[in-house]
Short mmCIF file of C-alpha atoms in Angstrom, two decimals:
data_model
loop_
_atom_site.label_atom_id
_atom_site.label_comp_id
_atom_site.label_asym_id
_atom_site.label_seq_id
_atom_site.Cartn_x
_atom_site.Cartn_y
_atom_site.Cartn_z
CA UNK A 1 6.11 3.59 -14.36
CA UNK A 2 6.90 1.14 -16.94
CA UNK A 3 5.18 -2.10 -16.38
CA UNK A 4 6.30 -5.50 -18.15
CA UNK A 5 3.68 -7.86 -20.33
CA UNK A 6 1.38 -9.79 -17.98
CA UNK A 7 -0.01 -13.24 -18.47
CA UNK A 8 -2.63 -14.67 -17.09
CA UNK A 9 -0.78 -15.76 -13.95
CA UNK A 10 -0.09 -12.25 -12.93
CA UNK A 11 -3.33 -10.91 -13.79
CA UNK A 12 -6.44 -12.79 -14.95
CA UNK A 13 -7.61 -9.77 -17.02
CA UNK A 14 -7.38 -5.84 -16.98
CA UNK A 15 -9.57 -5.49 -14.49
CA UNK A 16 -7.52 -6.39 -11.32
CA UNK A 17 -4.67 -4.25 -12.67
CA UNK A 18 -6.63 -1.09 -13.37
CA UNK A 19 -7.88 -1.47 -9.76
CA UNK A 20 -4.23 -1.52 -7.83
CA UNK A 21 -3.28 0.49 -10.36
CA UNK A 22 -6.13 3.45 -9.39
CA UNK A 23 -5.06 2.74 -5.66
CA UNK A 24 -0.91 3.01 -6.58
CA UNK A 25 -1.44 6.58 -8.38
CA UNK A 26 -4.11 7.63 -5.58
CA UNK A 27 -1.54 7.59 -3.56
CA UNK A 28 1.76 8.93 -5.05
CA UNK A 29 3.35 12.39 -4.17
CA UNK A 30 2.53 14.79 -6.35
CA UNK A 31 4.42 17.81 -5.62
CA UNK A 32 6.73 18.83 -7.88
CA UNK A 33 6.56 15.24 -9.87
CA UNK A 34 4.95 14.05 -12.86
CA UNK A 35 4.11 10.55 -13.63
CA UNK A 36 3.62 8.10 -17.21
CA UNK A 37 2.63 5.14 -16.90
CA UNK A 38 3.41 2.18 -19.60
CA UNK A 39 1.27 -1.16 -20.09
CA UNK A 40 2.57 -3.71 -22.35
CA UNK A 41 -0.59 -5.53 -22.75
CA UNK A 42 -1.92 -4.14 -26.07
CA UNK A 43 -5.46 -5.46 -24.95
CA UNK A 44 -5.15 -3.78 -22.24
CA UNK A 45 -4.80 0.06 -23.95
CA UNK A 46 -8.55 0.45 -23.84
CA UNK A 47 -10.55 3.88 -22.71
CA UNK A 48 -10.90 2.48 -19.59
CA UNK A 49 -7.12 2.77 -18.89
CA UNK A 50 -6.81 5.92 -20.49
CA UNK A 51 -9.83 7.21 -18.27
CA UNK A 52 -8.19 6.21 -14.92
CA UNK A 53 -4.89 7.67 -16.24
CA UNK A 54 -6.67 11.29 -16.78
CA UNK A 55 -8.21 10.79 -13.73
CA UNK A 56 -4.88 11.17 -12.06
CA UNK A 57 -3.35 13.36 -14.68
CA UNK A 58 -0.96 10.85 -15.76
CA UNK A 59 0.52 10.57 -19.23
CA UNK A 60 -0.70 7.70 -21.41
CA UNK A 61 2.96 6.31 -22.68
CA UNK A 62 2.63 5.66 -26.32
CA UNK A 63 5.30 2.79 -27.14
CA UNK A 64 6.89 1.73 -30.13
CA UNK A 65 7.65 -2.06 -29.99
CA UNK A 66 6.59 -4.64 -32.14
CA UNK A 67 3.48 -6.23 -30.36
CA UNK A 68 2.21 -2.51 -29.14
CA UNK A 69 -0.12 -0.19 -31.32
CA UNK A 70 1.61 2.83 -33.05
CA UNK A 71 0.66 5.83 -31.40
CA UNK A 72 -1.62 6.78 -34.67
CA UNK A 73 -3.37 3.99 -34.18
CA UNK A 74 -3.85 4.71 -30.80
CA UNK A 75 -5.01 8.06 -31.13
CA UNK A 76 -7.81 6.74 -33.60
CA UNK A 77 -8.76 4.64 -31.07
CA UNK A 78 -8.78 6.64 -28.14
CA UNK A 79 -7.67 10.46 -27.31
CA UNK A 80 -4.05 9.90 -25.79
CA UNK A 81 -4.06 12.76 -23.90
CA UNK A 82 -4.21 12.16 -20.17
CA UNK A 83 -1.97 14.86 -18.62
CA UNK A 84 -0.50 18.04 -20.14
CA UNK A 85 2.18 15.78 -21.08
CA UNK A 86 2.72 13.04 -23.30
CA UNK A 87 5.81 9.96 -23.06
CA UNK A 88 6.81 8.23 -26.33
CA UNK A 89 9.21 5.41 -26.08
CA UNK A 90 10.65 4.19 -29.17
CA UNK A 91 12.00 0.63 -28.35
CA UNK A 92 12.11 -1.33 -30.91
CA UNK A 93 12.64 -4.55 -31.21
CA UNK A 94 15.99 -6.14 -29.32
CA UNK A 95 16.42 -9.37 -30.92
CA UNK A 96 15.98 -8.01 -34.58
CA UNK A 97 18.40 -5.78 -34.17
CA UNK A 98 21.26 -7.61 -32.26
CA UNK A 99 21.20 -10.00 -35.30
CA UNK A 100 22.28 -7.22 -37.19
CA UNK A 101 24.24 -5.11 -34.54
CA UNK A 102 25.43 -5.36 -30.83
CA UNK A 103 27.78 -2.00 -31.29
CA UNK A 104 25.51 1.09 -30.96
CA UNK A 105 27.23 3.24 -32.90
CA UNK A 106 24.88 4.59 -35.69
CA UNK A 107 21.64 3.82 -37.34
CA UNK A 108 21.59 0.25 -38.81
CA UNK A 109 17.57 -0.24 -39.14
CA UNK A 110 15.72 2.47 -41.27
CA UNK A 111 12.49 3.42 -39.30
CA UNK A 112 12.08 6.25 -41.47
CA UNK A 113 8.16 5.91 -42.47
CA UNK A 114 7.54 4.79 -38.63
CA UNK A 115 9.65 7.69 -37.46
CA UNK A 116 7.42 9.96 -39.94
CA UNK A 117 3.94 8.64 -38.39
CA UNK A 118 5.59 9.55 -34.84
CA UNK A 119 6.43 13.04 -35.90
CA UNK A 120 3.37 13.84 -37.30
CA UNK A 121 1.88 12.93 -33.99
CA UNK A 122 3.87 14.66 -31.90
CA UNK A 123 3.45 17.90 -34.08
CA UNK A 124 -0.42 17.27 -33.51
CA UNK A 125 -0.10 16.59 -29.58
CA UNK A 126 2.22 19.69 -29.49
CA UNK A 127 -0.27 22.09 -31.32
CA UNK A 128 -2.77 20.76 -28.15
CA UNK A 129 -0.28 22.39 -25.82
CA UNK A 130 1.13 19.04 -24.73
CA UNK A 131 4.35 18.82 -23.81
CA UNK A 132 5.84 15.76 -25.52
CA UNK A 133 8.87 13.80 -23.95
CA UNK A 134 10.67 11.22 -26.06
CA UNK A 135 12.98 8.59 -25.03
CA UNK A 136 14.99 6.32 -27.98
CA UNK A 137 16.28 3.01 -27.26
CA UNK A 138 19.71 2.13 -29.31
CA UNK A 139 17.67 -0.81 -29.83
CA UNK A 140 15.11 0.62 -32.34
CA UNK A 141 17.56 1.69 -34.81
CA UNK A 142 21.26 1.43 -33.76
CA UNK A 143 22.27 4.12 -32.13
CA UNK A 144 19.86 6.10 -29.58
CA UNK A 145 21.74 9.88 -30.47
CA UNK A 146 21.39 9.64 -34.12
CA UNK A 147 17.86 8.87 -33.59
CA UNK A 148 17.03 11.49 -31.68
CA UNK A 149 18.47 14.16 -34.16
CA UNK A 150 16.48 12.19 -36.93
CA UNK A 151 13.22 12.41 -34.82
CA UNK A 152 13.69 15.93 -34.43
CA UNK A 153 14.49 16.95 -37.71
CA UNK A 154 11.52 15.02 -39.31
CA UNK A 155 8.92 16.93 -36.37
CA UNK A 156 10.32 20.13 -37.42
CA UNK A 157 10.01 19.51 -41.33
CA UNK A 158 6.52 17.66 -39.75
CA UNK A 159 5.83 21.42 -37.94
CA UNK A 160 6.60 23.07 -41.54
CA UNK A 161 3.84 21.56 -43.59
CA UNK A 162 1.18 20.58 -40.62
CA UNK A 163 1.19 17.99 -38.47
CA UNK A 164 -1.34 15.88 -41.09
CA UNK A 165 1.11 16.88 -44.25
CA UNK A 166 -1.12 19.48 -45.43
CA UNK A 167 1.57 22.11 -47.48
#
């Protein structure tokens, strides 16, 4: 459930969110599906949110845009876990990168210390038994695929020498 950023118009504060939000997942089906839910309101990724999320067992997404926390920082903030599975999105950010590209055909923004940080975490939310799902925008580094492979190959190298770099 991917939510967009809301003002003060929408919703004076947290508060009035959180409660139709506890009322929407109340009542979703729940056989056979699993649910993530996505704020874009950094203030609004508090332990309060993340409580009503476990309450339902519903994953905590962890985005990567520019105006959102890294999921490090969110894990020093707060435990992430809210389900037995966890949603990264890396999004990126749309109009840096169509100045530089509007062709998605490989990698034209180097994420690579970001993309590190995100491996690392999903190597540690992984060794918890979570099940990690990833999604990858063309719009974080050029070309969604490529990505992907990258992602993958720096979690397994991330898996090799322990999810905090220990050798």
């Amino acid at each position: 459930l991917q939510f967009p950023y809301f003002n003060r118009a929408a919703f004076p504060s947290a508060g009035p969110f959180l409660e139709r939000l506890d009322d929407f997942l109340r009542d979703l089906p729940r056989d056979g599906f699993r649910y993530a839910v996505e704020i874009r309101n950094k203030a609004w990724l508090t332990k309060t949110y993340r409580d009503l999320l476990a309450k339902h067992d519903v994953a905590l997404t962890l985005v990567d845009q520019g105006w959102m926390p890294h999921g490090d920082e969110v894990e020093k903030k707060m435990d992430p876990v809210t389900s037995d599975l966890a949603y990264v999105r890396l999004l990126g950010d749309r109009k840096a990168i169509e100045q530089v590209t509007t062709t998605w055909g490989k990698e034209v923004l180097d994420h690579g210390p970001r993309m590190e940080r995100w491996a690392s975490l999903i190597v540690r939310l992984m060794d918890r038994g979570v099940r990690v799902l990833v999604y990858v925008n063309n719009h974080y580094a050029g070309h969604g695929p490529a990505t992907v492979r990258r992602l993958m190959e720096m979690t397994q190298q991330a898996r090799e020498r322990g999810a905090d770099g220990a050798s």
